[in-house]
XYZ file of N, CA and C in Angstrom:
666
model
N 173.097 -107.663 70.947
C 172.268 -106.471 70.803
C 172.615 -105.470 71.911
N 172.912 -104.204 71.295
C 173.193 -103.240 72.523
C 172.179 -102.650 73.174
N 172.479 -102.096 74.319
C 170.801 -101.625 74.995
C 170.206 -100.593 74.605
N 170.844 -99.559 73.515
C 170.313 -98.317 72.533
C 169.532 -99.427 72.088
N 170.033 -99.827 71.037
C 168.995 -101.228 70.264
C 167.713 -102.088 70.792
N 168.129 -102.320 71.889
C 167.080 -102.808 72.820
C 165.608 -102.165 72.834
N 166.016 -100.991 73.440
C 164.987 -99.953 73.624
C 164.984 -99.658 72.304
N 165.562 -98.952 70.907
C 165.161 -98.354 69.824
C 163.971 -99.975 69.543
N 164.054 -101.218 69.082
C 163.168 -101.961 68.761
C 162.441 -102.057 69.992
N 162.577 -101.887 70.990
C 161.004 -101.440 71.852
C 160.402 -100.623 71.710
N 160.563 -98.977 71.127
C 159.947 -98.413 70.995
C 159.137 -98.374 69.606
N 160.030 -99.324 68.576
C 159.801 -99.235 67.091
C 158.165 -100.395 67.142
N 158.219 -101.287 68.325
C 156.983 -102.519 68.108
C 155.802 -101.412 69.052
N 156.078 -100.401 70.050
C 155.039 -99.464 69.985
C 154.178 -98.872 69.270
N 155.952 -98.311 68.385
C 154.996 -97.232 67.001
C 154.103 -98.339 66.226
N 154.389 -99.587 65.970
C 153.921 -100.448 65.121
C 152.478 -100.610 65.478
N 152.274 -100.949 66.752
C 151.313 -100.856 67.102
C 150.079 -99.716 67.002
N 150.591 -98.336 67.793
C 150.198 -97.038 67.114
C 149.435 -97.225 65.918
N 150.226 -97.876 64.910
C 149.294 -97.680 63.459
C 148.653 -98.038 63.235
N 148.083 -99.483 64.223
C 147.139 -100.045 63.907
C 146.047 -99.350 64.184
N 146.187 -98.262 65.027
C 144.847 -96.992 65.309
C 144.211 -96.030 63.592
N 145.180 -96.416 63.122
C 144.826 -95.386 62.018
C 143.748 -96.269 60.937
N 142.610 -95.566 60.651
C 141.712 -95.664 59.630
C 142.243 -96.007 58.381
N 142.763 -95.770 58.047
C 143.589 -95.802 56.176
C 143.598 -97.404 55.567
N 143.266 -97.394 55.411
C 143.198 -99.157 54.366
C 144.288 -99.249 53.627
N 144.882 -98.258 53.267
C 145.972 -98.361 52.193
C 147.500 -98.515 53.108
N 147.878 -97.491 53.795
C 148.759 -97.425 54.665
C 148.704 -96.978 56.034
N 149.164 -97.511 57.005
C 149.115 -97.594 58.711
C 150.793 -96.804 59.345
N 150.644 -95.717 59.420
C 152.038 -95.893 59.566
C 151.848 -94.674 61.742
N 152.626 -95.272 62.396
C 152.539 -95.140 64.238
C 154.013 -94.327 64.029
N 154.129 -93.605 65.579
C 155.217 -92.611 65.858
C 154.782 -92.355 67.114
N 156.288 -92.304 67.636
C 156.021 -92.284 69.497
C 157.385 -91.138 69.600
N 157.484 -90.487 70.137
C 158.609 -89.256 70.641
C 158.869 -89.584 71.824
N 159.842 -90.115 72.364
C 160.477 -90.602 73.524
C 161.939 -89.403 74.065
N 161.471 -88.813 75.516
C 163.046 -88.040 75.822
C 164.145 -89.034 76.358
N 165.275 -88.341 76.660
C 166.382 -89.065 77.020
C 166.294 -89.794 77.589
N 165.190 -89.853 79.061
C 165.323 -90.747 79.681
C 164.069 -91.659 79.588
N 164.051 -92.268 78.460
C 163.216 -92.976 77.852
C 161.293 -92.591 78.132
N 161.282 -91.750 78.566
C 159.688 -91.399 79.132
C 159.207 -90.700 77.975
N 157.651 -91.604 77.540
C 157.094 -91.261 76.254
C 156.497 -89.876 76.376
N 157.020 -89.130 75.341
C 156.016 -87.778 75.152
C 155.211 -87.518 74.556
N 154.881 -88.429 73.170
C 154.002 -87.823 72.662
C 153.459 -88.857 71.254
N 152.775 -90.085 70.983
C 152.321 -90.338 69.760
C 151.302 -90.074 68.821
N 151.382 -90.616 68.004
C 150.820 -89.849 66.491
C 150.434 -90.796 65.263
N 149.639 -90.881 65.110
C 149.370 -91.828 63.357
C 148.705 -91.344 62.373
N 148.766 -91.844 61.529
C 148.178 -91.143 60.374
C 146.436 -91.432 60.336
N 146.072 -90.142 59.954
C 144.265 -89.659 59.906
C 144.281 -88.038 59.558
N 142.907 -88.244 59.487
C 142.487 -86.856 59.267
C 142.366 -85.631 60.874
N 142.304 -84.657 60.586
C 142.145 -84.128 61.536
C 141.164 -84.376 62.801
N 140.965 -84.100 63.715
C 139.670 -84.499 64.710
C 138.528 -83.815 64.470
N 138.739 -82.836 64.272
C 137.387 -82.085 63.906
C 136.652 -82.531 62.206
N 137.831 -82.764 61.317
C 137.044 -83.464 59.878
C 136.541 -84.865 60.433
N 135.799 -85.323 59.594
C 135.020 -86.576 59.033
C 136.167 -87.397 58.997
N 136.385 -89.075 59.408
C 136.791 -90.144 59.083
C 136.138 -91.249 58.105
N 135.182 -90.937 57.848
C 134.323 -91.669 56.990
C 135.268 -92.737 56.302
N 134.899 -93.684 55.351
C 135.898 -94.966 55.163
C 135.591 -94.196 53.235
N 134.314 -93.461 53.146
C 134.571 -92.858 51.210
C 135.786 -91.883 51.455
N 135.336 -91.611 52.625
C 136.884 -90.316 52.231
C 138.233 -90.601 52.190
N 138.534 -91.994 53.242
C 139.948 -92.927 52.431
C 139.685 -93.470 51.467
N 138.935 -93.814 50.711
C 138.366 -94.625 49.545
C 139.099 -93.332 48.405
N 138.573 -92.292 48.502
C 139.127 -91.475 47.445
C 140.387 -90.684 47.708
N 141.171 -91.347 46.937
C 142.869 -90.779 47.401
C 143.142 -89.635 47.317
N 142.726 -88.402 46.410
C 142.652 -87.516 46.089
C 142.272 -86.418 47.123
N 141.135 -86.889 47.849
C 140.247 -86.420 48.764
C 141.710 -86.883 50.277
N 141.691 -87.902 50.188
C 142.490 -87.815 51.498
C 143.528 -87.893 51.461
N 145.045 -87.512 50.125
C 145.980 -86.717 50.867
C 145.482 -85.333 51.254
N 144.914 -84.516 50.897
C 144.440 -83.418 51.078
C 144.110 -83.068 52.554
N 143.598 -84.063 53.190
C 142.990 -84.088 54.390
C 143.907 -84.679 55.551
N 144.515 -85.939 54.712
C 145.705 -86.832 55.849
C 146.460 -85.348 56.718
N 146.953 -86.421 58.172
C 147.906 -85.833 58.414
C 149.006 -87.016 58.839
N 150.060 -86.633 58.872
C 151.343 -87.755 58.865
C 151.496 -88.176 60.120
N 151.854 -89.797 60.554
C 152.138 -90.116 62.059
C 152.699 -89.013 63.094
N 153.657 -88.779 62.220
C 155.590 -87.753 62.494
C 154.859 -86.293 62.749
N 153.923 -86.023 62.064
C 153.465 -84.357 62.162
C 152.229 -84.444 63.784
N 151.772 -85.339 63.330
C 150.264 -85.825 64.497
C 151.367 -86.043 65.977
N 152.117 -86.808 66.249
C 152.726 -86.398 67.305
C 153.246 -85.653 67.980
N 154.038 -84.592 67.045
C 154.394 -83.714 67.077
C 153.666 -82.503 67.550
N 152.433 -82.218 67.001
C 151.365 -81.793 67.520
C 150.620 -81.923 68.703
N 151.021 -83.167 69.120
C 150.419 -83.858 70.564
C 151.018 -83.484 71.671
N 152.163 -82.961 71.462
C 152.742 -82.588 72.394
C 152.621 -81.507 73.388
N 152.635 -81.971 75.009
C 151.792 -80.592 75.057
C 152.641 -79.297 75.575
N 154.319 -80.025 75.654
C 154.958 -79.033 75.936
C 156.353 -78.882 75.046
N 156.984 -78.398 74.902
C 158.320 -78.187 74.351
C 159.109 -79.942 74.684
N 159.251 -79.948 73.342
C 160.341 -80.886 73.067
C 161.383 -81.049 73.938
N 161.773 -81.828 74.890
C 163.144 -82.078 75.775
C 163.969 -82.463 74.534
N 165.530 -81.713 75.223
C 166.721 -81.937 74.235
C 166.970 -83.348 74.188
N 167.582 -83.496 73.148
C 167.973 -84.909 73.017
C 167.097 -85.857 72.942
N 165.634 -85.362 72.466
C 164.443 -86.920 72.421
C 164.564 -87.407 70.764
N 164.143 -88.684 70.940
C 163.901 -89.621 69.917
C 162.603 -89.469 69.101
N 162.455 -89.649 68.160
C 161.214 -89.755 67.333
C 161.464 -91.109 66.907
N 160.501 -91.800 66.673
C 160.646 -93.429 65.896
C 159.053 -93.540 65.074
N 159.726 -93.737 63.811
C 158.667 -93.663 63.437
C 158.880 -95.440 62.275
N 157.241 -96.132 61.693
C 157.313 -97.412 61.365
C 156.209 -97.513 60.451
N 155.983 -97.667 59.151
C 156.817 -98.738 58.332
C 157.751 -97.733 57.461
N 157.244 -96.328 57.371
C 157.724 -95.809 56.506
C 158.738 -94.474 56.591
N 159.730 -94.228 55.971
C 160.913 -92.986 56.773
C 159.814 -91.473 56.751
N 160.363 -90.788 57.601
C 159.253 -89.597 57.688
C 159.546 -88.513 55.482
N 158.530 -88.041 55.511
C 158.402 -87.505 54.243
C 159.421 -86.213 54.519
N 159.345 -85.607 53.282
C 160.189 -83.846 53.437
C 159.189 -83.194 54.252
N 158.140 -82.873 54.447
C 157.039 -81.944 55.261
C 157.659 -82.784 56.073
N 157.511 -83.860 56.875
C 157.406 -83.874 58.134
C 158.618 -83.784 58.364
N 159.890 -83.723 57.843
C 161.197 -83.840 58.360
C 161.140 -82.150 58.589
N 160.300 -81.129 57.964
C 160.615 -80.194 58.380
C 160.182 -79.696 59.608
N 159.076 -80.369 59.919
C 158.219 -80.434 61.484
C 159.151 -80.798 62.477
N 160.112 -81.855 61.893
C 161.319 -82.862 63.076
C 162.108 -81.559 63.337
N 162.417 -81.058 62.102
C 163.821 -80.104 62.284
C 163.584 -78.701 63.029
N 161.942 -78.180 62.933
C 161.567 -77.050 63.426
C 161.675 -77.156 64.931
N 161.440 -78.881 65.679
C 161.355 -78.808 66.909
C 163.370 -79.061 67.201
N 163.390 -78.280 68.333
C 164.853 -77.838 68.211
C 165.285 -79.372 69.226
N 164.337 -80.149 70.027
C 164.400 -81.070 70.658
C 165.032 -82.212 70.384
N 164.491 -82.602 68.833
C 164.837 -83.692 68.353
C 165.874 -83.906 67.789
N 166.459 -84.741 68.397
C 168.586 -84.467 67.699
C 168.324 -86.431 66.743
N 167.323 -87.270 66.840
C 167.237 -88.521 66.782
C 166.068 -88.837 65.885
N 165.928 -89.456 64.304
C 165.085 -90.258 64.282
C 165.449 -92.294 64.131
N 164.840 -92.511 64.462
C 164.349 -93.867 64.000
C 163.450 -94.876 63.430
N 163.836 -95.081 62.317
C 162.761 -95.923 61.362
C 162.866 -96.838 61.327
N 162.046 -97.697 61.440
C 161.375 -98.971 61.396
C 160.925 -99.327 60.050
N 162.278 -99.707 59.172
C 161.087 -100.021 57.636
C 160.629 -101.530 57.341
N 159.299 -101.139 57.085
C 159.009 -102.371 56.683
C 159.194 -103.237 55.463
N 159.329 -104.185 55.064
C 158.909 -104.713 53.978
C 158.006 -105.122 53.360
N 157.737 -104.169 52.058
C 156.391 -104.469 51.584
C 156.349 -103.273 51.264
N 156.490 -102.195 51.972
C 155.378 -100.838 52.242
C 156.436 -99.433 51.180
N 157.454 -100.072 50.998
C 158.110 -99.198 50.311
C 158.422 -98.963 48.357
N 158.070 -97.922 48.114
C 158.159 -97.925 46.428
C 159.404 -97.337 46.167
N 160.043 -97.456 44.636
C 161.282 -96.718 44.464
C 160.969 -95.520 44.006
N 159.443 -95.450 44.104
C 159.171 -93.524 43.444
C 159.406 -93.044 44.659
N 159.375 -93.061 45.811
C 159.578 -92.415 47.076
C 161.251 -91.649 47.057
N 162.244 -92.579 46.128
C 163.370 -92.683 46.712
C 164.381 -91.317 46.442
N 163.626 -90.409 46.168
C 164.184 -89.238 45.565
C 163.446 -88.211 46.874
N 162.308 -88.314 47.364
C 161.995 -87.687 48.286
C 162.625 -88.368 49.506
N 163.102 -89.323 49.923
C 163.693 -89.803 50.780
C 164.883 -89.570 51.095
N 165.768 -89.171 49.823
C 166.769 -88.248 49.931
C 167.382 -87.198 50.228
N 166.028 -86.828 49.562
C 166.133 -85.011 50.145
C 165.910 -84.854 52.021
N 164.675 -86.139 52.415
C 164.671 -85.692 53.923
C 166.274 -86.125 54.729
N 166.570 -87.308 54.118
C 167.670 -87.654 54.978
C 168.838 -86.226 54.770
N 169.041 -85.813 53.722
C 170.105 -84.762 53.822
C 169.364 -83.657 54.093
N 168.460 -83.310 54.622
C 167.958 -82.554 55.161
C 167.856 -82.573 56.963
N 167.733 -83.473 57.499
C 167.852 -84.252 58.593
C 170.019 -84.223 58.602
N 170.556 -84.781 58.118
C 171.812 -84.386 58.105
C 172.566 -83.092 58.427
N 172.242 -82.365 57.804
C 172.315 -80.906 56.860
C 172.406 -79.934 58.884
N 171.206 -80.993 59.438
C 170.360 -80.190 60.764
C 171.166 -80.893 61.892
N 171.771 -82.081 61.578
C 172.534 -82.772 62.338
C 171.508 -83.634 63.494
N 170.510 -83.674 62.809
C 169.689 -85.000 63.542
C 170.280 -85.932 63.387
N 170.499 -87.601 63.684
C 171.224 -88.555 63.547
C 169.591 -89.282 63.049
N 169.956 -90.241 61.997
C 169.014 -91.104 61.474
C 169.129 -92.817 61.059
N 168.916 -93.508 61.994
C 168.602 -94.901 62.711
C 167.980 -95.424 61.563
N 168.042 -96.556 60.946
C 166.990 -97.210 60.090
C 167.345 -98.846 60.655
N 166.018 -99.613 60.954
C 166.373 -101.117 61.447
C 165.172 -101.842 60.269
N 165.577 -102.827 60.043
C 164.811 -103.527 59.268
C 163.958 -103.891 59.945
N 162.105 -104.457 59.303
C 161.277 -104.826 60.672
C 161.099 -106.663 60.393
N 161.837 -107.070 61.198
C 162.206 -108.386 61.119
C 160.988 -109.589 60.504
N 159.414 -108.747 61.679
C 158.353 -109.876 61.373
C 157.094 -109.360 59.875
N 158.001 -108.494 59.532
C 157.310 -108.198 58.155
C 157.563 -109.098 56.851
N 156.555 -108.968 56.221
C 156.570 -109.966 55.155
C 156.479 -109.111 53.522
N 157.521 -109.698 52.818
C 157.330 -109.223 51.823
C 156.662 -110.257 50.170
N 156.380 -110.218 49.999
C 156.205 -111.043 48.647
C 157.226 -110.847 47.378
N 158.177 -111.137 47.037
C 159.050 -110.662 46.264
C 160.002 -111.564 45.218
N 160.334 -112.436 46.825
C 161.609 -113.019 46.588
C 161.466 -114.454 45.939
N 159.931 -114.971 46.087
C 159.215 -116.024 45.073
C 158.556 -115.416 44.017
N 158.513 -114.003 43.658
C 158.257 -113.772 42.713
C 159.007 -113.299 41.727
N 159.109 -114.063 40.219
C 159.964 -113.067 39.606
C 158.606 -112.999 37.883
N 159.583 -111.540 37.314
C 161.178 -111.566 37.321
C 160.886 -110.227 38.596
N 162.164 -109.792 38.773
C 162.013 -108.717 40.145
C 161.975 -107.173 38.990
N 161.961 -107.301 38.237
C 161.992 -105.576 37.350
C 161.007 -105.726 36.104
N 160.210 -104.711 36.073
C 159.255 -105.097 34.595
C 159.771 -103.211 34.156
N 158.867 -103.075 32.394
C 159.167 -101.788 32.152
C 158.118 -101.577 30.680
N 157.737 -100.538 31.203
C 156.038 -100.124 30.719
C 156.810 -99.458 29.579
N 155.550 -99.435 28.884
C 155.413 -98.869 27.144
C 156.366 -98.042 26.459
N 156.635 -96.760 27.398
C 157.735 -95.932 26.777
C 159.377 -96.476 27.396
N 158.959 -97.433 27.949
C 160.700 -97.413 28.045
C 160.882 -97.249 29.596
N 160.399 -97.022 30.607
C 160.860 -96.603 32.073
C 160.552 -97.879 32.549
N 161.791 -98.084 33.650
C 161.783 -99.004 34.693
C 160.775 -98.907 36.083
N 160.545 -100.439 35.925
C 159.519 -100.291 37.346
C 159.896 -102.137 37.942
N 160.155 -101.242 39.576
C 160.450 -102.106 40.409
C 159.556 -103.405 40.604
N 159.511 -104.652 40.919
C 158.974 -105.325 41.588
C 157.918 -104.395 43.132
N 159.230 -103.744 43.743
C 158.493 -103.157 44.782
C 157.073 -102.801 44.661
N 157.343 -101.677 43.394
C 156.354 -100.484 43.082
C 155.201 -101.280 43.024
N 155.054 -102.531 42.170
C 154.542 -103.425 41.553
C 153.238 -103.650 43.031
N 154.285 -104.162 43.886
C 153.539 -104.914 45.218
C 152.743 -103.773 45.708
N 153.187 -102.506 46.159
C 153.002 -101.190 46.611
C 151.749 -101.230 45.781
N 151.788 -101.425 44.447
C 150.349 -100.829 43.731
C 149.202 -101.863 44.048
N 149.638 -103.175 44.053
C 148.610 -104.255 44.257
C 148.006 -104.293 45.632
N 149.030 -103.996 46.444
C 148.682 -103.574 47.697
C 147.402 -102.436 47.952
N 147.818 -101.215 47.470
C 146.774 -100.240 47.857
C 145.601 -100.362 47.054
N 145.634 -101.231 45.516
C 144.306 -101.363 45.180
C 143.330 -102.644 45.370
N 143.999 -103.552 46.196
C 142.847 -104.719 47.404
C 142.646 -103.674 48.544
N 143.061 -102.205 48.765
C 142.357 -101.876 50.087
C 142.462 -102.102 51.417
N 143.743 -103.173 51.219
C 144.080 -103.841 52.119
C 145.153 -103.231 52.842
N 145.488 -103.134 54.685
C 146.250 -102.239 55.172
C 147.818 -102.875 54.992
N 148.771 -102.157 55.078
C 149.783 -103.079 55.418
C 149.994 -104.095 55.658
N 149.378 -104.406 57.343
C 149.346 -105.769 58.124
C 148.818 -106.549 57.323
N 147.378 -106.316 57.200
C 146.486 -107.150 55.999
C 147.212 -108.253 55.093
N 147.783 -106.879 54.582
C 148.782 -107.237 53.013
C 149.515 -108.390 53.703
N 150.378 -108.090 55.033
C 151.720 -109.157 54.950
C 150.754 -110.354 55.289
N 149.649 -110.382 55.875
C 148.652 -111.684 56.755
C 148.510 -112.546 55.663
N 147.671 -111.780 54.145
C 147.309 -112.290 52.911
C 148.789 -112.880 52.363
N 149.984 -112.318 52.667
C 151.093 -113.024 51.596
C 150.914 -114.032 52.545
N 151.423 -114.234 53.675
C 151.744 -115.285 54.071
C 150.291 -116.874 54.399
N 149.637 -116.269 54.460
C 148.153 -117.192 54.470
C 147.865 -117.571 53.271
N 147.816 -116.655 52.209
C 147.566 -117.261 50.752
C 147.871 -116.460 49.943
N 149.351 -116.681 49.380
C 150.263 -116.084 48.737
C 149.669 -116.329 47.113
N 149.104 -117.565 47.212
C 148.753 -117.398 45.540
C 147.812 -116.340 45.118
N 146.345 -116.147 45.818
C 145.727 -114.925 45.684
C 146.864 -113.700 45.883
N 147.510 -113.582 46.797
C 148.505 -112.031 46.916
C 148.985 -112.169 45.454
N 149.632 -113.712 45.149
C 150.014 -113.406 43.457
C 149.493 -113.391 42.312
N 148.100 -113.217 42.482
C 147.211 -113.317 41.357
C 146.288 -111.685 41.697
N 146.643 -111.043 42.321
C 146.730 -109.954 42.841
C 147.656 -108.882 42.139
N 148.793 -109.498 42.462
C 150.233 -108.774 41.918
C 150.121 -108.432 40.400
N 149.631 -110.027 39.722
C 149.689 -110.355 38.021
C 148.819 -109.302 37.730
N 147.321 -109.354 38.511
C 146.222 -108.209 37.497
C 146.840 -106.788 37.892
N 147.723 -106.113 39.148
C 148.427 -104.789 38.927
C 149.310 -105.123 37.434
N 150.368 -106.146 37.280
C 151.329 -106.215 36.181
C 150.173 -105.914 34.621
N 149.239 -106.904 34.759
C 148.178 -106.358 33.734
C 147.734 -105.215 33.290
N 146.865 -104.743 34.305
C 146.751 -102.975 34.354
C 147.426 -102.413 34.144
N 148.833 -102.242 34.797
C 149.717 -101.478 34.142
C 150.148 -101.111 33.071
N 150.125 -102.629 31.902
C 150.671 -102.242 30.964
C 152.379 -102.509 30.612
N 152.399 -103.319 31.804
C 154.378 -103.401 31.627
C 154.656 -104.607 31.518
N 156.123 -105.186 31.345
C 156.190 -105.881 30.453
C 157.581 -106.711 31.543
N 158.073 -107.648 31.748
C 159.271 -108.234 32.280
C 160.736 -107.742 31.636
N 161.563 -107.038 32.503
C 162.911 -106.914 31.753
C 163.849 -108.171 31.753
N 164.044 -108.533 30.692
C 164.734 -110.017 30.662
C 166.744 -109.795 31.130
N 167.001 -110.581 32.327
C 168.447 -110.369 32.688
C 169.299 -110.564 31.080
């Protein structure tokens, strides 16, 4: 392990931590802005503003709180109380920063660096078209973009099959998406989620089956 590496997964089990500050039942996601010479400037997690309400109905209704959320990546960013030093790091964990916030990364002229921490579990393949656009957008700006797998995350997946199902009209849907949906409708945070696979995976999979139910979709046979 090189000592960039060293420090990038030291700062990535920070941000991890970070998220555990955030209210959201559904998703936890931490961000720490570190300058060159490793001295923290500024973290951030996802919530509502300080002056709105945190109430637990107002994460309860999704509708109501993207509207209100603000992103780890944007909330730090904001925290900051002075100009971005050249050459600092952003690290952000479980999830890659969105297009809004990559435009927050790119507006601060500081940040030449992100790093993500993805987890397993926390990611859908509907994301993967907006994830595109930030990375070549982030490119485009000549930020450099880090992705490390997060080693002590747990996914439910790989004992479950089949890994692809596909609903009524014909469209494919991931296993991922699958977990992603069962996930946010137990309410349960990230961490939660990986605690429940690994403590009692049969409820996580009898969990999984009533999302496959609801849905409406069906196993694609290899």
């Amino acid at each position: 392990m090189t000592r960039t590496e060293k420090w990038d997964r030291r700062f990535l089990n920070l941000a991890k931590e970070i998220s555990t500050w955030s209210k959201d039942p559904s998703t936890q996601v931490g961000a720490v802005i570190v300058d060159s010479d490793g001295i923290i400037i500024a973290t951030g997690y996802n919530g509502f503003p300080r002056r709105l309400s945190d109430a637990p109905e107002l994460y309860a209704d999704r509708e109501k709180k993207y509207k209100r959320v603000v992103h780890a990546e944007l909330n730090a960013i904001l925290h900051t109380a002075i100009d971005i030093p050249k050459f600092s790091t952003l690290y952000v964990t479980p999830i890659p920063p969105c297009t809004e916030c990559t435009k927050a990364i790119l507006t601060k002229e500081g940040i030449f660096r992100v790093v993500i921490g993805l987890g397993n579990g926390t990611w859908c393949a509907k994301w993967d078209a907006e994830n595109k656009i930030a990375e070549e957008m982030m490119s485009e700006a000549g930020v450099h973009r880090t992705v490390y797998p997060l080693e002590d995350s747990c996914l439910l997946g790989s004992n479950v099959q089949p890994s692809e199902f596909e609903d009524i009209v014909g469209n494919r849907v991931t296993l991922g998406d699958v977990v992603c949906e069962a996930q946010e409708r137990s309410t349960l945070s990230v961490s939660q989620w990986n605690t429940l696979v690994r403590d009692d995976s049969d409820y996580a999979e009898a969990l999984i089956q009533m999302a496959v139910n609801d849905l409406h979709i069906t196993p694609v046979e290899k």
